[in-house]
PDB file of C-alpha atoms in Angstrom:
ATOM      1  CA  UNK A   1      -4.708 -33.780   2.710  1.00 44.00           C
ATOM      2  CA  UNK A   2      -5.421 -31.770   5.872  1.00 58.00           C
ATOM      3  CA  UNK A   3      -1.813 -31.024   6.924  1.00 68.00           C
ATOM      4  CA  UNK A   4      -0.495 -30.243   3.452  1.00 80.00           C
ATOM      5  CA  UNK A   5       2.117 -27.484   3.400  1.00 80.00           C
ATOM      6  CA  UNK A   6       0.688 -24.177   2.039  1.00 77.00           C
ATOM      7  CA  UNK A   7       1.606 -23.405  -1.583  1.00 79.00           C
ATOM      8  CA  UNK A   8       1.700 -19.647  -0.987  1.00 78.00           C
ATOM      9  CA  UNK A   9       1.301 -17.031   1.738  1.00 83.00           C
ATOM     10  CA  UNK A  10      -2.458 -16.724   1.230  1.00 83.00           C
ATOM     11  CA  UNK A  11      -2.965 -20.438   1.825  1.00 82.00           C
ATOM     12  CA  UNK A  12      -0.914 -20.140   5.020  1.00 82.00           C
ATOM     13  CA  UNK A  13      -3.101 -17.314   6.356  1.00 84.00           C
ATOM     14  CA  UNK A  14      -6.314 -18.988   5.216  1.00 84.00           C
ATOM     15  CA  UNK A  15      -5.395 -22.180   7.093  1.00 84.00           C
ATOM     16  CA  UNK A  16      -4.972 -20.198  10.309  1.00 82.00           C
ATOM     17  CA  UNK A  17      -7.733 -17.584  10.145  1.00 79.00           C
ATOM     18  CA  UNK A  18     -10.171 -19.621  12.248  1.00 79.00           C
ATOM     19  CA  UNK A  19      -7.634 -20.382  14.976  1.00 82.00           C
ATOM     20  CA  UNK A  20      -7.019 -18.264  18.032  1.00 85.00           C
ATOM     21  CA  UNK A  21      -3.672 -17.214  16.571  1.00 85.00           C
ATOM     22  CA  UNK A  22      -2.746 -13.724  15.542  1.00 88.00           C
ATOM     23  CA  UNK A  23      -0.156 -10.966  15.629  1.00 88.00           C
ATOM     24  CA  UNK A  24       0.796  -8.934  18.681  1.00 89.00           C
ATOM     25  CA  UNK A  25       1.958  -5.402  17.935  1.00 88.00           C
ATOM     26  CA  UNK A  26       4.093  -3.913  20.689  1.00 86.00           C
ATOM     27  CA  UNK A  27       4.345  -0.126  20.629  1.00 80.00           C
ATOM     28  CA  UNK A  28       6.000   0.392  23.989  1.00 78.00           C
ATOM     29  CA  UNK A  29       6.227  -0.976  27.506  1.00 82.00           C
ATOM     30  CA  UNK A  30       2.499  -0.712  28.194  1.00 84.00           C
ATOM     31  CA  UNK A  31       1.098  -0.744  24.666  1.00 86.00           C
ATOM     32  CA  UNK A  32       0.232  -4.032  23.005  1.00 86.00           C
ATOM     33  CA  UNK A  33      -2.454  -4.756  20.442  1.00 88.00           C
ATOM     34  CA  UNK A  34      -3.572  -8.211  19.366  1.00 91.00           C
ATOM     35  CA  UNK A  35      -4.957  -8.746  15.862  1.00 91.00           C
ATOM     36  CA  UNK A  36      -6.317 -12.167  14.935  1.00 91.00           C
ATOM     37  CA  UNK A  37      -5.510 -13.678  11.562  1.00 91.00           C
ATOM     38  CA  UNK A  38      -9.205 -13.383  10.706  1.00 92.00           C
ATOM     39  CA  UNK A  39      -9.111  -9.636  11.456  1.00 93.00           C
ATOM     40  CA  UNK A  40      -5.886  -9.322   9.474  1.00 93.00           C
ATOM     41  CA  UNK A  41      -7.551 -10.917   6.457  1.00 94.00           C
ATOM     42  CA  UNK A  42     -10.587  -8.620   6.704  1.00 95.00           C
ATOM     43  CA  UNK A  43      -8.430  -5.505   7.023  1.00 95.00           C
ATOM     44  CA  UNK A  44      -6.200  -6.599   4.143  1.00 96.00           C
ATOM     45  CA  UNK A  45      -9.186  -7.177   1.874  1.00 97.00           C
ATOM     46  CA  UNK A  46     -10.581  -3.752   2.817  1.00 97.00           C
ATOM     47  CA  UNK A  47      -7.276  -2.109   1.893  1.00 98.00           C
ATOM     48  CA  UNK A  48      -7.129  -4.173  -1.285  1.00 98.00           C
ATOM     49  CA  UNK A  49     -10.435  -2.619  -2.334  1.00 98.00           C
ATOM     50  CA  UNK A  50      -8.943   0.878  -1.988  1.00 98.00           C
ATOM     51  CA  UNK A  51      -5.835  -0.155  -3.922  1.00 98.00           C
ATOM     52  CA  UNK A  52      -7.965  -1.591  -6.716  1.00 98.00           C
ATOM     53  CA  UNK A  53     -10.125   1.550  -6.784  1.00 97.00           C
ATOM     54  CA  UNK A  54      -6.928   3.558  -7.313  1.00 97.00           C
ATOM     55  CA  UNK A  55      -6.139   1.353 -10.322  1.00 97.00           C
ATOM     56  CA  UNK A  56      -3.704  -1.186  -8.857  1.00 97.00           C
ATOM     57  CA  UNK A  57      -4.128  -4.527 -10.596  1.00 95.00           C
ATOM     58  CA  UNK A  58      -2.637  -7.998 -10.543  1.00 93.00           C
ATOM     59  CA  UNK A  59       1.175  -7.930 -11.034  1.00 94.00           C
ATOM     60  CA  UNK A  60       1.509  -4.172 -10.430  1.00 97.00           C
ATOM     61  CA  UNK A  61       4.065  -3.161  -7.807  1.00 97.00           C
ATOM     62  CA  UNK A  62       3.131  -1.338  -4.615  1.00 98.00           C
ATOM     63  CA  UNK A  63       5.862   0.476  -2.729  1.00 97.00           C
ATOM     64  CA  UNK A  64       5.032   0.182   0.967  1.00 97.00           C
ATOM     65  CA  UNK A  65       6.470   3.332   2.530  1.00 96.00           C
ATOM     66  CA  UNK A  66       4.914   3.246   6.001  1.00 95.00           C
ATOM     67  CA  UNK A  67       6.352   3.811   9.479  1.00 92.00           C
ATOM     68  CA  UNK A  68       3.557   2.048  11.389  1.00 91.00           C
ATOM     69  CA  UNK A  69       4.104  -1.727  11.629  1.00 91.00           C
ATOM     70  CA  UNK A  70       0.388  -2.480  11.749  1.00 92.00           C
ATOM     71  CA  UNK A  71      -0.314  -0.497   8.587  1.00 95.00           C
ATOM     72  CA  UNK A  72       2.673  -2.107   6.887  1.00 95.00           C
ATOM     73  CA  UNK A  73       1.470  -5.648   7.672  1.00 95.00           C
ATOM     74  CA  UNK A  74      -2.095  -4.868   6.552  1.00 96.00           C
ATOM     75  CA  UNK A  75      -0.895  -3.438   3.227  1.00 98.00           C
ATOM     76  CA  UNK A  76       1.553  -6.306   2.704  1.00 97.00           C
ATOM     77  CA  UNK A  77      -1.311  -8.812   3.050  1.00 95.00           C
ATOM     78  CA  UNK A  78      -3.544  -6.714   0.778  1.00 97.00           C
ATOM     79  CA  UNK A  79      -0.825  -7.134  -1.837  1.00 97.00           C
ATOM     80  CA  UNK A  80      -0.761 -10.888  -1.309  1.00 95.00           C
ATOM     81  CA  UNK A  81      -4.519 -11.240  -1.770  1.00 95.00           C
ATOM     82  CA  UNK A  82      -4.525  -9.002  -4.835  1.00 96.00           C
ATOM     83  CA  UNK A  83      -1.543 -10.517  -6.627  1.00 95.00           C
ATOM     84  CA  UNK A  84       0.254  -7.198  -6.195  1.00 97.00           C
ATOM     85  CA  UNK A  85       4.024  -7.249  -5.791  1.00 96.00           C
ATOM     86  CA  UNK A  86       4.883  -5.666  -2.428  1.00 97.00           C
ATOM     87  CA  UNK A  87       7.960  -3.432  -2.444  1.00 97.00           C
ATOM     88  CA  UNK A  88       8.836  -2.421   1.124  1.00 95.00           C
ATOM     89  CA  UNK A  89      10.978   0.714   1.544  1.00 93.00           C
ATOM     90  CA  UNK A  90      12.058   2.161   4.878  1.00 88.00           C
ATOM     91  CA  UNK A  91      10.773   5.615   5.766  1.00 85.00           C
ATOM     92  CA  UNK A  92      14.087   6.897   7.134  1.00 82.00           C
ATOM     93  CA  UNK A  93      14.735  10.528   7.888  1.00 83.00           C
ATOM     94  CA  UNK A  94      17.383  11.478   5.356  1.00 87.00           C
ATOM     95  CA  UNK A  95      17.253  12.799   1.839  1.00 89.00           C
ATOM     96  CA  UNK A  96      18.961   9.555   0.816  1.00 87.00           C
ATOM     97  CA  UNK A  97      15.892   7.583   1.917  1.00 89.00           C
ATOM     98  CA  UNK A  98      13.604   9.868  -0.061  1.00 93.00           C
ATOM     99  CA  UNK A  99      15.848   9.641  -3.143  1.00 92.00           C
ATOM    100  CA  UNK A 100      15.653   5.857  -2.908  1.00 92.00           C
ATOM    101  CA  UNK A 101      11.844   6.073  -3.150  1.00 94.00           C
ATOM    102  CA  UNK A 102      12.194   8.044  -6.390  1.00 95.00           C
ATOM    103  CA  UNK A 103      14.881   5.680  -7.718  1.00 93.00           C
ATOM    104  CA  UNK A 104      12.775   2.597  -7.012  1.00 94.00           C
ATOM    105  CA  UNK A 105       9.583   4.216  -8.354  1.00 95.00           C
ATOM    106  CA  UNK A 106      11.396   4.946 -11.624  1.00 94.00           C
ATOM    107  CA  UNK A 107      12.838   1.428 -11.819  1.00 93.00           C
ATOM    108  CA  UNK A 108       9.534  -0.471 -11.421  1.00 95.00           C
ATOM    109  CA  UNK A 109       7.323  -1.383 -14.393  1.00 95.00           C
ATOM    110  CA  UNK A 110       3.937  -0.378 -12.973  1.00 95.00           C
ATOM    111  CA  UNK A 111       4.510   1.257  -9.581  1.00 97.00           C
ATOM    112  CA  UNK A 112       2.100   2.579  -6.992  1.00 98.00           C
ATOM    113  CA  UNK A 113       2.875   3.717  -3.451  1.00 98.00           C
ATOM    114  CA  UNK A 114       1.140   3.205  -0.104  1.00 98.00           C
ATOM    115  CA  UNK A 115       2.185   5.868   2.385  1.00 97.00           C
ATOM    116  CA  UNK A 116       0.940   8.297   5.003  1.00 96.00           C
ATOM    117  CA  UNK A 117      -0.058  11.882   4.225  1.00 97.00           C
ATOM    118  CA  UNK A 118       3.021  13.028   6.170  1.00 96.00           C
ATOM    119  CA  UNK A 119       5.388  10.829   4.127  1.00 96.00           C
ATOM    120  CA  UNK A 120       3.808  11.988   0.864  1.00 97.00           C
ATOM    121  CA  UNK A 121       4.291  15.615   1.931  1.00 97.00           C
ATOM    122  CA  UNK A 122       7.964  14.942   2.739  1.00 96.00           C
ATOM    123  CA  UNK A 123       8.412  13.391  -0.702  1.00 96.00           C
ATOM    124  CA  UNK A 124       6.817  16.486  -2.259  1.00 97.00           C
ATOM    125  CA  UNK A 125       9.184  18.852  -0.440  1.00 96.00           C
ATOM    126  CA  UNK A 126      12.154  16.692  -1.417  1.00 96.00           C
ATOM    127  CA  UNK A 127      11.032  16.674  -5.058  1.00 96.00           C
ATOM    128  CA  UNK A 128      10.691  20.476  -5.098  1.00 97.00           C
ATOM    129  CA  UNK A 129      14.140  20.917  -3.562  1.00 96.00           C
ATOM    130  CA  UNK A 130      15.815  18.440  -5.932  1.00 96.00           C
ATOM    131  CA  UNK A 131      14.144  19.067  -9.288  1.00 95.00           C
ATOM    132  CA  UNK A 132      12.021  15.930  -9.262  1.00 94.00           C
ATOM    133  CA  UNK A 133       8.591  17.528  -9.567  1.00 96.00           C
ATOM    134  CA  UNK A 134       7.661  15.493 -12.658  1.00 96.00           C
ATOM    135  CA  UNK A 135       8.421  12.199 -10.939  1.00 95.00           C
ATOM    136  CA  UNK A 136       6.592  13.354  -7.824  1.00 97.00           C
ATOM    137  CA  UNK A 137       3.523  14.228  -9.907  1.00 97.00           C
ATOM    138  CA  UNK A 138       3.359  10.648 -11.247  1.00 96.00           C
ATOM    139  CA  UNK A 139       4.049   9.238  -7.785  1.00 96.00           C
ATOM    140  CA  UNK A 140       1.332  11.395  -6.213  1.00 97.00           C
ATOM    141  CA  UNK A 141      -1.196  10.268  -8.834  1.00 97.00           C
ATOM    142  CA  UNK A 142      -0.408   6.641  -7.998  1.00 98.00           C
ATOM    143  CA  UNK A 143      -0.432   7.036  -4.214  1.00 98.00           C
ATOM    144  CA  UNK A 144      -2.744   5.356  -1.729  1.00 98.00           C
ATOM    145  CA  UNK A 145      -2.697   7.515   1.391  1.00 98.00           C
ATOM    146  CA  UNK A 146      -3.366   4.937   4.093  1.00 97.00           C
ATOM    147  CA  UNK A 147      -4.185   7.303   6.953  1.00 95.00           C
ATOM    148  CA  UNK A 148      -6.915   8.945   4.865  1.00 95.00           C
ATOM    149  CA  UNK A 149      -8.860   5.697   4.382  1.00 96.00           C
ATOM    150  CA  UNK A 150     -11.944   5.833   6.572  1.00 94.00           C
ATOM    151  CA  UNK A 151     -13.606   2.471   5.993  1.00 95.00           C
ATOM    152  CA  UNK A 152     -12.467  -1.045   5.236  1.00 96.00           C
ATOM    153  CA  UNK A 153     -15.994  -2.449   4.906  1.00 96.00           C
ATOM    154  CA  UNK A 154     -15.885  -3.137   1.154  1.00 97.00           C
ATOM    155  CA  UNK A 155     -13.606  -6.027   0.223  1.00 97.00           C
ATOM    156  CA  UNK A 156     -11.284  -6.172  -2.765  1.00 96.00           C
ATOM    157  CA  UNK A 157     -11.224  -8.912  -5.385  1.00 95.00           C
ATOM    158  CA  UNK A 158      -8.937 -11.892  -4.818  1.00 90.00           C
ATOM    159  CA  UNK A 159      -6.355 -12.736  -7.440  1.00 90.00           C
ATOM    160  CA  UNK A 160      -5.388 -16.247  -8.506  1.00 84.00           C
ATOM    161  CA  UNK A 161      -1.999 -16.741  -6.906  1.00 79.00           C
ATOM    162  CA  UNK A 162       0.391 -19.323  -8.302  1.00 80.00           C
ATOM    163  CA  UNK A 163       3.187 -20.595  -6.082  1.00 75.00           C
ATOM    164  CA  UNK A 164       5.870 -19.415  -8.535  1.00 79.00           C
ATOM    165  CA  UNK A 165       4.721 -15.781  -8.628  1.00 83.00           C
ATOM    166  CA  UNK A 166       6.756 -12.977  -7.161  1.00 87.00           C
ATOM    167  CA  UNK A 167       5.305 -11.949  -3.824  1.00 88.00           C
ATOM    168  CA  UNK A 168       7.573  -9.053  -2.985  1.00 89.00           C
ATOM    169  CA  UNK A 169      10.753  -7.334  -4.112  1.00 88.00           C
ATOM    170  CA  UNK A 170      13.373  -6.326  -1.580  1.00 89.00           C
ATOM    171  CA  UNK A 171      15.638  -3.546  -2.811  1.00 87.00           C
ATOM    172  CA  UNK A 172      19.266  -3.348  -1.764  1.00 73.00           C
ATOM    173  CA  UNK A 173      20.448  -0.641   0.544  1.00 65.00           C
ATOM    174  CA  UNK A 174      22.046   2.383  -0.946  1.00 54.00           C
ATOM    175  CA  UNK A 175      20.185   5.599  -1.411  1.00 46.00           C
ATOM    176  CA  UNK A 176      21.789   7.540  -4.195  1.00 51.00           C
ATOM    177  CA  UNK A 177      23.099   4.603  -6.212  1.00 62.00           C
ATOM    178  CA  UNK A 178      21.101   2.305  -8.404  1.00 68.00           C
ATOM    179  CA  UNK A 179      19.167   0.027  -6.005  1.00 70.00           C
ATOM    180  CA  UNK A 180      18.867  -3.592  -7.078  1.00 70.00           C
ATOM    181  CA  UNK A 181      15.655  -5.542  -6.534  1.00 76.00           C
ATOM    182  CA  UNK A 182      15.661  -9.213  -5.540  1.00 67.00           C
TER     183      UNK A 182
END
């Protein structure tokens, strides 16, 4: 049936990629950028390729630790297409925010992280100052540094997405305690 409700997020985007709809990113009074759903899909699949080249596979978790909304949305959709569980974590500016990244990374079964070079450097400094070098080493090995990706021309492989699958995990607030994922 043509107007059937989408079974998952990918179906929802697929149904709208040929329309004139999209996302408007507003970065200030005079700064707007329009991205069509078709462009969003292409960018997401390009990022998915880089995630898969790093070793991220279906059902792995990807911490999204990005300050830029556009990068965040692109990575979130890459996760959806790849069957990767998105785990958004706020950048924040405190040590508590950085500790939460380490806490969540340690809690996940098969974690990776998408971040900027600047955020990764801040995590490194935090780890050195707080005796978490071993965790940082694992985190660094499983990092996808988004602002170092130069091309999105090669597309990643789609995953079969069932409606019942976990799409993302939202962790509770609280930086130094034991964050809970839902």
